[in-house]
Amino acid sequence: IKSPFGSIMGKGGKGKAGRITKVWTAPKKWESSKGKSQGKSKGKGGGHWVWVDEAPKVYKTKGKGKGKGVKGGKAKGKGKRRAAPLTSEFWNKKVEAEGRKEVGETVLPGVISRYSVKQGYGFIKADNPQGLPIPVQKKMNEAEAAAEAEGKEVKEKGLLYFRKPDVNHEEGFKLAEGTAVTFRLYVDNLGAGALDVSMA
């Protein structure tokens, strides 16, 4: 093994693999013995620096990290998907798969109950839920009953589901709770909902 002060060999003339470290060695005490003379000199400074072999160190890491994580460790948090873009074919495929059917051309008033930008859907409360067409009310009741049968809590009944593509997006139209809107109706395999949602 090479060092700034020459080569240092291990036992048997073979160098050990590892890191070279500079260490301080204390002066040796010379003891007299029969047939041998005492050491010539103790040396200046009482000691000296030498280079020795040191086994490579192995560092362990827990490997925990948020987001992407650390290689060799577990990532904390998978990250949730955001809603598909407005122009994505994803939305059209969902409409077809759910068997959507529009119910008349009547435009009704209501307000936004809640909307999730991240998930891309929300709910509307009609101004007159009891005045909705019977087929729509029936579908709403069936959907609520099915949710409760699955152990889900229906916090507010009589709401109409809508998605991002069901909205007529325009400047200044915020899908915030309490925002007044107009809409038309549809029914599908999952229940009832609103489309053609516009700012009132």
CSV table of C-alpha atoms in Angstrom, one decimal:
chain,number,residue,atom,x,y,z
A,1,ILE,CA,0.0,0.0,0.0
A,2,LYS,CA,1.5,3.4,-1.0
A,3,SER,CA,1.5,6.4,1.2
A,4,PRO,CA,3.2,9.8,1.1
A,5,PHE,CA,6.0,8.3,3.3
A,6,GLY,CA,6.6,5.2,1.2
A,7,SER,CA,5.2,1.7,1.2
A,8,ILE,CA,3.9,-0.1,4.3
A,9,MET,CA,3.4,-3.8,4.1
A,10,GLY,CA,1.3,-6.1,6.2
A,11,LYS,CA,2.3,-9.6,7.5
A,12,GLY,CA,4.1,-11.8,5.0
A,13,GLY,CA,4.9,-8.9,2.7
A,14,LYS,CA,1.3,-8.4,1.6
A,15,GLY,CA,-0.5,-5.2,2.1
A,16,LYS,CA,-4.1,-5.2,3.6
A,17,ALA,CA,-6.8,-3.6,1.6
A,18,GLY,CA,-8.4,-0.6,3.2
A,19,ARG,CA,-7.9,3.0,4.1
A,20,ILE,CA,-4.5,4.5,5.0
A,21,THR,CA,-4.8,6.5,8.2
A,22,LYS,CA,-2.2,8.7,9.9
A,23,VAL,CA,-1.8,7.9,13.6
A,24,TRP,CA,0.4,9.0,16.5
A,25,THR,CA,2.5,6.5,18.2
A,26,ALA,CA,3.9,7.1,21.7
A,27,PRO,CA,7.6,6.7,22.3
A,28,LYS,CA,8.7,3.2,23.3
A,29,LYS,CA,10.4,2.5,26.6
A,30,TRP,CA,13.7,0.6,26.2
A,31,GLU,CA,14.5,-2.0,28.7
A,32,SER,CA,17.9,-3.4,29.2
A,33,SER,CA,18.4,-7.2,28.9
A,34,LYS,CA,21.3,-9.6,29.1
A,35,GLY,CA,23.5,-9.6,26.0
A,36,LYS,CA,21.7,-6.6,24.5
A,37,SER,CA,22.5,-2.9,24.7
A,38,GLN,CA,20.0,-0.2,25.6
A,39,GLY,CA,18.3,1.7,22.8
A,40,LYS,CA,20.5,4.2,21.1
A,41,SER,CA,18.2,7.2,21.2
A,42,LYS,CA,14.7,8.1,22.3
A,43,GLY,CA,14.3,10.4,19.4
A,44,LYS,CA,13.3,14.0,19.3
A,45,GLY,CA,9.9,15.1,20.4
A,46,GLY,CA,9.2,11.8,22.2
A,47,GLY,CA,7.2,10.2,19.4
A,48,HIS,CA,6.5,10.3,15.6
A,49,TRP,CA,3.7,10.0,13.0
A,50,VAL,CA,3.4,6.8,11.0
A,51,TRP,CA,1.0,5.6,8.3
A,52,VAL,CA,-0.9,2.4,9.0
A,53,ASP,CA,-3.6,0.3,7.3
A,54,GLU,CA,-7.1,0.6,8.5
A,55,ALA,CA,-10.0,-1.7,7.5
A,56,PRO,CA,-12.6,0.0,5.4
A,57,LYS,CA,-15.6,1.3,7.4
A,58,VAL,CA,-19.1,0.2,6.6
A,59,TYR,CA,-21.8,2.8,7.1
A,60,LYS,CA,-25.4,1.7,7.7
A,61,THR,CA,-28.3,3.9,6.8
A,62,LYS,CA,-31.9,3.5,7.7
A,63,GLY,CA,-33.0,4.4,4.2
A,64,LYS,CA,-36.2,6.2,5.2
A,65,GLY,CA,-37.3,9.2,3.3
A,66,LYS,CA,-40.3,11.0,2.2
A,67,GLY,CA,-41.5,11.2,-1.4
A,68,LYS,CA,-39.1,9.3,-3.7
A,69,GLY,CA,-37.3,7.6,-0.8
A,70,VAL,CA,-33.7,6.5,-0.6
A,71,LYS,CA,-32.2,3.7,-2.6
A,72,GLY,CA,-32.0,0.7,-0.4
A,73,GLY,CA,-34.6,2.0,1.9
A,74,LYS,CA,-38.4,2.3,2.0
A,75,ALA,CA,-40.0,5.4,0.7
A,76,LYS,CA,-42.5,7.0,3.1
A,77,GLY,CA,-45.7,8.1,1.4
A,78,LYS,CA,-46.7,6.9,-2.0
A,79,GLY,CA,-48.2,10.1,-3.3
A,80,LYS,CA,-51.8,10.3,-4.6
A,81,ARG,CA,-52.7,10.8,-8.2
A,82,ARG,CA,-54.3,14.0,-9.4
A,83,ALA,CA,-57.4,14.1,-11.6
A,84,ALA,CA,-56.9,13.6,-15.3
A,85,PRO,CA,-56.6,16.7,-17.6
A,86,LEU,CA,-59.9,18.2,-18.8
A,87,THR,CA,-59.3,17.1,-22.4
A,88,SER,CA,-58.3,13.5,-21.4
A,89,GLU,CA,-60.1,10.6,-23.1
A,90,PHE,CA,-60.3,9.1,-19.6
A,91,TRP,CA,-63.5,11.1,-18.8
A,92,ASN,CA,-65.3,9.9,-22.0
A,93,LYS,CA,-64.5,6.3,-21.3
A,94,LYS,CA,-66.0,6.6,-17.8
A,95,VAL,CA,-69.2,8.1,-19.1
A,96,GLU,CA,-69.5,5.2,-21.6
A,97,ALA,CA,-68.7,2.6,-19.0
A,98,GLU,CA,-71.3,4.0,-16.6
A,99,GLY,CA,-74.1,4.1,-19.1
A,100,ARG,CA,-74.9,7.8,-18.7
A,101,LYS,CA,-78.3,9.0,-20.0
A,102,GLU,CA,-79.4,12.6,-19.9
A,103,VAL,CA,-82.8,13.4,-18.4
A,104,GLY,CA,-84.5,16.1,-20.4
A,105,GLU,CA,-83.3,19.6,-21.3
A,106,THR,CA,-84.6,21.5,-18.2
A,107,VAL,CA,-82.0,23.8,-16.6
A,108,LEU,CA,-82.2,23.8,-12.8
A,109,PRO,CA,-80.7,26.1,-10.1
A,110,GLY,CA,-78.6,24.9,-7.2
A,111,VAL,CA,-75.4,25.5,-5.2
A,112,ILE,CA,-72.0,23.8,-5.0
A,113,SER,CA,-72.0,21.6,-1.9
A,114,ARG,CA,-68.3,20.7,-2.2
A,115,TYR,CA,-65.7,20.1,-4.9
A,116,SER,CA,-62.2,18.5,-4.8
A,117,VAL,CA,-59.8,20.0,-7.3
A,118,LYS,CA,-57.4,17.2,-6.7
A,119,GLN,CA,-59.9,14.4,-7.4
A,120,GLY,CA,-61.8,16.4,-10.1
A,121,TYR,CA,-65.3,15.8,-8.8
A,122,GLY,CA,-67.9,17.4,-6.5
A,123,PHE,CA,-71.6,17.6,-5.5
A,124,ILE,CA,-74.4,20.0,-6.1
A,125,LYS,CA,-77.5,20.6,-4.0
A,126,ALA,CA,-80.5,21.5,-6.0
A,127,ASP,CA,-82.6,24.4,-4.8
A,128,ASN,CA,-85.7,22.1,-4.8
A,129,PRO,CA,-84.6,18.5,-4.3
A,130,GLN,CA,-88.2,17.3,-4.0
A,131,GLY,CA,-89.0,18.8,-7.4
A,132,LEU,CA,-86.4,16.7,-9.2
A,133,PRO,CA,-87.8,14.1,-11.7
A,134,ILE,CA,-88.9,10.8,-10.1
A,135,PRO,CA,-86.3,8.7,-12.0
A,136,VAL,CA,-83.6,11.0,-10.7
A,137,GLN,CA,-84.8,10.8,-7.1
A,138,LYS,CA,-85.0,7.1,-7.3
A,139,LYS,CA,-81.4,6.7,-8.6
A,140,MET,CA,-80.2,9.1,-5.8
A,141,ASN,CA,-81.9,7.0,-3.1
A,142,GLU,CA,-80.5,3.7,-4.5
A,143,ALA,CA,-77.0,5.1,-4.6
A,144,GLU,CA,-77.2,6.4,-1.0
A,145,ALA,CA,-78.6,3.0,0.2
A,146,ALA,CA,-75.8,1.1,-1.6
A,147,ALA,CA,-73.2,3.4,0.0
A,148,GLU,CA,-74.6,2.8,3.5
A,149,ALA,CA,-74.8,-1.0,2.9
A,150,GLU,CA,-71.0,-0.8,2.2
A,151,GLY,CA,-70.5,0.8,5.6
A,152,LYS,CA,-69.9,4.3,4.1
A,153,GLU,CA,-71.3,7.4,5.9
A,154,VAL,CA,-73.6,9.5,3.8
A,155,LYS,CA,-73.1,12.9,5.5
A,156,GLU,CA,-75.6,14.8,3.4
A,157,LYS,CA,-78.4,13.2,1.3
A,158,GLY,CA,-80.0,14.5,-1.9
A,159,LEU,CA,-76.8,15.6,-3.6
A,160,LEU,CA,-76.0,15.4,-7.3
A,161,TYR,CA,-72.6,14.2,-8.4
A,162,PHE,CA,-70.6,16.0,-11.1
A,163,ARG,CA,-67.1,15.9,-12.6
A,164,LYS,CA,-64.7,18.4,-13.9
A,165,PRO,CA,-65.7,17.9,-17.6
A,166,ASP,CA,-69.4,18.4,-16.7
A,167,VAL,CA,-68.6,22.1,-15.9
A,168,ASN,CA,-68.7,25.0,-18.4
A,169,HIS,CA,-65.4,26.5,-17.2
A,170,GLU,CA,-65.2,30.3,-17.6
A,171,GLU,CA,-63.2,33.1,-16.1
A,172,GLY,CA,-64.2,33.9,-12.6
A,173,PHE,CA,-66.2,30.7,-12.1
A,174,LYS,CA,-64.9,29.1,-8.9
A,175,LEU,CA,-66.3,25.8,-7.8
A,176,ALA,CA,-66.3,26.8,-4.2
A,177,GLU,CA,-68.8,25.8,-1.5
A,178,GLY,CA,-72.0,27.9,-1.8
A,179,THR,CA,-71.4,29.1,-5.3
A,180,ALA,CA,-74.7,29.4,-7.2
A,181,VAL,CA,-75.0,27.3,-10.4
A,182,THR,CA,-77.4,26.0,-13.0
A,183,PHE,CA,-77.3,22.5,-14.4
A,184,ARG,CA,-79.1,19.7,-16.2
A,185,LEU,CA,-79.6,16.1,-15.0
A,186,TYR,CA,-78.5,12.6,-16.0
A,187,VAL,CA,-78.7,9.1,-14.5
A,188,ASP,CA,-76.3,6.2,-14.9
A,189,ASN,CA,-75.4,2.8,-13.4
A,190,LEU,CA,-74.1,4.5,-10.3
A,191,GLY,CA,-76.8,7.0,-9.5
A,192,ALA,CA,-77.7,10.5,-10.6
A,193,GLY,CA,-75.7,13.6,-11.4
A,194,ALA,CA,-75.4,17.0,-12.9
A,195,LEU,CA,-74.0,18.1,-16.2
A,196,ASP,CA,-73.7,21.4,-18.2
A,197,VAL,CA,-72.9,23.1,-14.8
A,198,SER,CA,-72.6,26.8,-15.3
A,199,MET,CA,-72.2,29.9,-13.2
A,200,ALA,CA,-75.6,31.3,-12.2
